[in-house]
Amino acid sequence: MAEPVVRIPDAKVALSTASVYPESTATAFEIAARLGYDGVEVMVWTDPVSQDMEALRRLSDYHRIPILAIHAPCLLITQRVWSTDPWTKLQRAQAAAEKLGASTVVVHPPFRWQRQYARDFVAGIWRMANETDVRFAVENMYPWRYRDREMLAYAPDWDVTKDDYRHFTIDLSHAATARTDALHMIDRMGDRLGHVHLADGRGSAKDEHLVPGRGTQPCAEVLERLALSGFDGHVVIEVNTRRAMSSVEREADLAEALAFTRLHLASAVKVPRP
C-alpha cells in the first residue's frame, strides 16, 4: 500500500495587526515576517500608520510580506477614523485593498443605532461588491451581555447568516461569545465563506480572542474542514496578546498560533503517493 503524503492546502495564514496590540501596526509587519506568516490583515484603527496607504505599502515592501486583507474601521473606538460616515469608511477600505493588492475587506454589520446605514446595509454591500474584485466579507458578531441581560447591538443581526451576503467572515471568538455552534454557522455560510478569523474562546460574555487550542471552540475541526473543502480564502490569526508580559511572550503566542493553524490545515489533507 502506498504511503500517504501530506499536501498543504493553498489557504494563506495571515497575522492581524490587532494581534500585537498595544504594539504598533509596524511591529505587526515585523513579527509576521520574522515568524513566517504568509501575510498580514491590517486592522484600520487609531494608529495613524494603519490609516496611511503609503506607509502600509512601505512596510509591506520593506518586510517582503503582502497585505492580504483590510479590516474596515467598524469598532466603537474607530467611529471617527476615515470619516464619521460608514459608507465612506467602506469606500476607503475598498480603495486601500485595491491599491495594496489585498483580496478582502472585512466589515462588521452596523450598530443598531446606525439606523439608516443598517436599513441599507445588505443592499449596499451587494452594490459595492458588484463594483470590484475585492471581497466584502461580512463578519459574525454576538449579543452584548451584562449580568443576566442581553442587548442586540448589531443590525440587521449579529448572526450574519440570517441575511444575504456574497461573502462571509467567520470569527470563532465571536461564535464563542455568542454561544453558537461555529461548525453549524460554517455550514450555513456554505461556499460563501470567504475569510476566517481564527481565535479561541470559552463562552465568556467578553470577546476573548484566545490563542487557538486554549478555549472550547472547534478550531482544529474548522481548519481540517477548510482544508478538505478546498477553501480558497485566508485564515487570519486574530488573538489578544495584551496580557503578554514581554515581547518574547507575545511572539511565542503568535508562533504557537501559526504552528497550530498550519498543523491542522495540513493534517486533514493526505493523498496516496503515486
Short mmCIF file of C-alpha atoms in Angstrom, two decimals:
data_model
loop_
_atom_site.label_atom_id
_atom_site.label_comp_id
_atom_site.label_asym_id
_atom_site.label_seq_id
_atom_site.Cartn_x
_atom_site.Cartn_y
_atom_site.Cartn_z
CA MET A 1 0.00 0.00 0.00
CA ALA A 2 1.31 3.44 -0.92
CA GLU A 3 2.36 5.64 1.95
CA PRO A 4 0.27 8.80 2.36
CA VAL A 5 1.88 12.17 1.89
CA VAL A 6 0.64 15.48 3.22
CA ARG A 7 -0.45 18.07 0.68
CA ILE A 8 -0.62 21.55 2.17
CA PRO A 9 -3.74 23.43 1.02
CA ASP A 10 -3.47 26.77 -0.76
CA ALA A 11 -5.08 28.84 2.03
CA LYS A 12 -2.69 31.51 3.29
CA VAL A 13 -2.21 32.16 7.01
CA ALA A 14 -2.05 35.84 7.91
CA LEU A 15 -1.48 37.81 11.09
CA SER A 16 -3.97 40.50 12.04
CA THR A 17 -2.19 43.67 13.10
CA ALA A 18 -4.68 43.75 16.00
CA SER A 19 -2.91 40.68 17.42
CA VAL A 20 0.08 42.71 18.61
CA TYR A 21 -1.87 45.43 20.46
CA PRO A 22 -0.74 47.53 22.31
CA GLU A 23 2.24 47.35 19.98
CA SER A 24 2.02 49.19 16.65
CA THR A 25 0.96 48.26 13.15
CA ALA A 26 4.62 48.44 12.10
CA THR A 27 5.52 45.90 14.80
CA ALA A 28 2.92 43.50 13.41
CA PHE A 29 4.61 43.51 10.00
CA GLU A 30 7.98 42.86 11.59
CA ILE A 31 6.69 39.96 13.71
CA ALA A 32 4.70 38.42 10.86
CA ALA A 33 7.77 38.40 8.62
CA ARG A 34 10.07 37.03 11.31
CA LEU A 35 7.71 34.19 12.29
CA GLY A 36 6.95 33.16 8.71
CA TYR A 37 3.33 34.23 8.27
CA ASP A 38 2.11 34.40 4.67
CA GLY A 39 0.83 37.95 5.03
CA VAL A 40 -0.99 40.41 7.23
CA GLU A 41 -4.51 41.72 7.69
CA VAL A 42 -4.45 45.42 8.51
CA MET A 43 -6.89 46.50 11.21
CA VAL A 44 -7.62 50.13 10.37
CA TRP A 45 -7.90 51.90 13.69
CA THR A 46 -6.41 54.75 15.73
CA ASP A 47 -2.76 54.01 14.84
CA PRO A 48 -2.04 56.59 12.10
CA VAL A 49 0.09 54.08 10.16
CA SER A 50 -2.91 51.76 9.77
CA GLN A 51 -4.77 54.59 8.02
CA ASP A 52 -1.94 55.56 5.65
CA MET A 53 -1.77 53.57 2.42
CA GLU A 54 1.73 54.74 1.51
CA ALA A 55 3.09 53.86 4.95
CA LEU A 56 1.48 50.42 4.69
CA ARG A 57 2.95 49.89 1.23
CA ARG A 58 6.43 50.78 2.52
CA LEU A 59 6.08 48.32 5.42
CA SER A 60 4.91 45.59 3.08
CA ASP A 61 7.80 46.20 0.68
CA TYR A 62 10.42 46.51 3.41
CA HIS A 63 9.41 43.28 5.19
CA ARG A 64 8.54 41.50 1.93
CA ILE A 65 5.19 40.41 3.28
CA PRO A 66 1.92 41.01 1.44
CA ILE A 67 -1.19 42.70 2.76
CA LEU A 68 -3.91 40.10 2.23
CA ALA A 69 -6.90 41.86 3.81
CA ILE A 70 -8.10 45.20 5.13
CA HIS A 71 -10.35 45.29 8.19
CA ALA A 72 -12.56 48.36 7.82
CA PRO A 73 -12.77 50.67 10.87
CA CYS A 74 -16.01 49.31 12.37
CA LEU A 75 -15.19 49.35 16.10
CA LEU A 76 -16.57 51.73 18.70
CA ILE A 77 -13.12 53.29 19.08
CA THR A 78 -12.85 53.91 15.33
CA GLN A 79 -16.11 55.79 14.81
CA ARG A 80 -14.18 58.86 13.59
CA VAL A 81 -11.44 57.06 11.66
CA TRP A 82 -11.65 57.67 7.89
CA SER A 83 -14.79 59.84 8.32
CA THR A 84 -17.87 59.52 10.50
CA ASP A 85 -19.88 58.26 7.52
CA PRO A 86 -19.84 54.43 7.46
CA TRP A 87 -20.16 54.17 3.67
CA THR A 88 -17.16 56.46 3.22
CA LYS A 89 -15.20 54.14 5.52
CA LEU A 90 -16.05 51.17 3.30
CA GLN A 91 -15.20 53.07 0.13
CA ARG A 92 -11.80 53.97 1.57
CA ALA A 93 -11.26 50.37 2.71
CA GLN A 94 -12.04 49.18 -0.82
CA ALA A 95 -9.63 51.72 -2.31
CA ALA A 96 -6.92 50.65 0.14
CA ALA A 97 -7.44 46.97 -0.70
CA GLU A 98 -7.27 47.64 -4.43
CA LYS A 99 -4.13 49.78 -4.18
CA LEU A 100 -2.34 47.45 -1.75
CA GLY A 101 -3.27 44.20 -3.51
CA ALA A 102 -5.47 42.84 -0.72
CA SER A 103 -8.22 40.47 -1.81
CA THR A 104 -10.65 41.05 1.06
CA VAL A 105 -12.29 43.82 3.07
CA VAL A 106 -13.66 42.61 6.41
CA VAL A 107 -16.68 44.52 7.64
CA HIS A 108 -18.92 44.24 10.70
CA PRO A 109 -22.70 44.61 10.50
CA PRO A 110 -23.86 48.08 11.61
CA PHE A 111 -24.57 49.03 15.18
CA ARG A 112 -28.29 49.12 15.79
CA TRP A 113 -28.23 52.88 16.41
CA GLN A 114 -26.82 53.45 12.91
CA ARG A 115 -30.38 53.23 11.61
CA GLN A 116 -30.06 54.48 8.04
CA TYR A 117 -26.82 52.57 7.49
CA ALA A 118 -28.41 49.40 8.90
CA ARG A 119 -31.50 49.82 6.75
CA ASP A 120 -29.45 49.96 3.54
CA PHE A 121 -26.57 47.72 4.61
CA VAL A 122 -27.35 44.42 2.84
CA ALA A 123 -28.20 46.08 -0.47
CA GLY A 124 -25.29 48.48 -0.12
CA ILE A 125 -22.75 45.71 0.44
CA TRP A 126 -24.05 43.91 -2.65
CA ARG A 127 -23.76 47.14 -4.65
CA MET A 128 -20.15 47.66 -3.57
CA ALA A 129 -19.28 44.00 -4.16
CA ASN A 130 -20.54 44.29 -7.73
CA GLU A 131 -18.14 47.17 -8.41
CA THR A 132 -14.86 45.46 -7.51
CA ASP A 133 -12.99 42.17 -7.43
CA VAL A 134 -12.32 42.73 -3.73
CA ARG A 135 -14.42 40.51 -1.47
CA PHE A 136 -16.57 42.27 1.11
CA ALA A 137 -16.70 39.56 3.79
CA VAL A 138 -19.27 40.39 6.49
CA GLU A 139 -18.28 39.11 9.92
CA ASN A 140 -20.42 37.33 12.51
CA MET A 141 -20.73 39.22 15.78
CA TYR A 142 -22.51 38.46 19.10
CA PRO A 143 -25.08 39.82 21.56
CA TRP A 144 -23.76 42.17 24.23
CA ARG A 145 -24.32 40.80 27.74
CA TYR A 146 -24.28 42.35 31.18
CA ARG A 147 -25.08 40.03 34.08
CA ASP A 148 -28.38 38.41 33.11
CA ARG A 149 -29.27 40.95 30.43
CA GLU A 150 -28.68 40.64 26.70
CA MET A 151 -28.59 43.55 24.26
CA LEU A 152 -28.82 43.15 20.49
CA ALA A 153 -26.27 45.71 19.42
CA TYR A 154 -25.98 44.85 15.71
CA ALA A 155 -28.41 45.18 12.81
CA PRO A 156 -29.82 43.56 10.79
CA ASP A 157 -28.44 40.82 13.09
CA TRP A 158 -25.25 39.69 14.82
CA ASP A 159 -25.77 36.30 13.09
CA VAL A 160 -24.92 37.37 9.57
CA THR A 161 -26.11 34.07 8.09
CA LYS A 162 -29.68 35.35 8.56
CA ASP A 163 -29.08 37.82 5.73
CA ASP A 164 -27.96 37.51 2.13
CA TYR A 165 -24.31 38.45 1.59
CA ARG A 166 -21.95 37.38 -1.17
CA HIS A 167 -19.13 36.57 1.28
CA PHE A 168 -18.83 35.94 4.99
CA THR A 169 -16.08 36.08 7.60
CA ILE A 170 -16.34 33.51 10.41
CA ASP A 171 -14.78 34.62 13.69
CA LEU A 172 -14.52 31.76 16.19
CA SER A 173 -14.04 34.01 19.21
CA HIS A 174 -17.24 35.83 18.29
CA ALA A 175 -19.00 32.47 17.92
CA ALA A 176 -17.84 31.59 21.44
CA THR A 177 -19.14 34.87 22.87
CA ALA A 178 -22.46 34.38 21.05
CA ARG A 179 -22.57 30.81 22.41
CA THR A 180 -23.39 29.50 19.00
CA ASP A 181 -22.03 26.43 17.18
CA ALA A 182 -19.26 27.58 14.85
CA LEU A 183 -19.42 24.44 12.71
CA HIS A 184 -23.15 24.86 12.16
CA MET A 185 -22.55 28.51 11.27
CA ILE A 186 -19.94 27.46 8.70
CA ASP A 187 -22.47 25.00 7.26
CA ARG A 188 -24.96 27.86 6.85
CA MET A 189 -22.32 30.04 5.19
CA GLY A 190 -21.52 27.28 2.72
CA ASP A 191 -19.42 28.27 -0.27
CA ARG A 192 -19.89 31.96 0.62
CA LEU A 193 -17.39 31.60 3.47
CA GLY A 194 -14.55 33.74 2.17
CA HIS A 195 -12.44 34.61 5.20
CA VAL A 196 -11.61 33.22 8.65
CA HIS A 197 -10.60 34.93 11.88
CA LEU A 198 -9.03 32.17 13.92
CA ALA A 199 -9.10 32.58 17.69
CA ASP A 200 -10.46 30.61 20.60
CA GLY A 201 -12.96 31.37 23.34
CA ARG A 202 -14.69 29.81 26.34
CA GLY A 203 -18.16 31.31 26.02
CA SER A 204 -17.46 34.33 28.20
CA ALA A 205 -19.63 37.44 27.88
CA LYS A 206 -16.39 39.18 26.83
CA ASP A 207 -14.87 38.65 23.40
CA GLU A 208 -11.71 36.75 24.41
CA HIS A 209 -9.70 36.05 21.23
CA LEU A 210 -7.57 33.36 22.85
CA VAL A 211 -4.72 31.56 21.12
CA PRO A 212 -6.25 28.61 19.20
CA GLY A 213 -6.33 25.49 21.37
CA ARG A 214 -6.72 27.36 24.66
CA GLY A 215 -10.51 27.53 24.68
CA THR A 216 -13.51 25.39 23.83
CA GLN A 217 -14.02 26.27 20.17
CA PRO A 218 -13.54 23.62 17.44
CA CYS A 219 -10.52 25.41 15.97
CA ALA A 220 -8.81 22.22 14.78
CA GLU A 221 -12.01 20.81 13.29
CA VAL A 222 -12.70 24.08 11.45
CA LEU A 223 -9.22 24.10 9.92
CA GLU A 224 -9.49 20.47 8.87
CA ARG A 225 -12.87 21.13 7.27
CA LEU A 226 -11.44 24.12 5.38
CA ALA A 227 -8.58 22.03 4.06
CA LEU A 228 -10.86 19.24 2.88
CA SER A 229 -13.30 21.65 1.22
CA GLY A 230 -10.64 23.39 -0.87
CA PHE A 231 -11.14 26.72 0.92
CA ASP A 232 -9.55 29.47 -1.18
CA GLY A 233 -9.73 32.38 1.29
CA HIS A 234 -7.35 33.43 4.04
CA VAL A 235 -7.05 32.23 7.64
CA VAL A 236 -6.17 35.18 9.85
CA ILE A 237 -4.79 34.83 13.37
CA GLU A 238 -6.66 37.47 15.38
CA VAL A 239 -5.77 36.91 19.02
CA ASN A 240 -5.46 39.05 22.14
CA THR A 241 -1.89 39.34 23.42
CA ARG A 242 -2.45 42.36 25.67
CA ARG A 243 -1.61 40.32 28.77
CA ALA A 244 1.77 39.22 27.44
CA MET A 245 4.44 40.22 29.95
CA SER A 246 7.08 40.84 27.27
CA SER A 247 7.63 40.96 23.53
CA VAL A 248 9.16 37.49 23.78
CA GLU A 249 5.96 36.11 25.34
CA ARG A 250 3.83 37.84 22.70
CA GLU A 251 5.88 36.35 19.88
CA ALA A 252 5.72 32.91 21.49
CA ASP A 253 1.91 33.13 21.50
CA LEU A 254 1.82 34.20 17.85
CA ALA A 255 4.28 31.46 16.86
CA GLU A 256 2.12 28.90 18.68
CA ALA A 257 -0.99 30.14 16.87
CA LEU A 258 0.75 29.87 13.50
CA ALA A 259 2.05 26.35 14.22
CA PHE A 260 -1.42 25.20 15.37
CA THR A 261 -3.02 26.57 12.22
CA ARG A 262 -0.55 25.08 9.78
CA LEU A 263 -0.60 21.71 11.56
CA HIS A 264 -4.37 21.32 11.35
CA LEU A 265 -4.64 22.65 7.81
CA ALA A 266 -2.11 20.04 6.74
CA SER A 267 -3.27 17.10 8.85
CA ALA A 268 -6.62 16.85 7.07
CA VAL A 269 -5.20 16.60 3.56
CA LYS A 270 -3.46 13.33 2.77
CA VAL A 271 -3.18 11.78 -0.66
CA PRO A 272 -1.55 8.48 -1.72
CA ARG A 273 1.89 8.58 -3.23
CA PRO A 274 1.83 7.92 -6.97
#
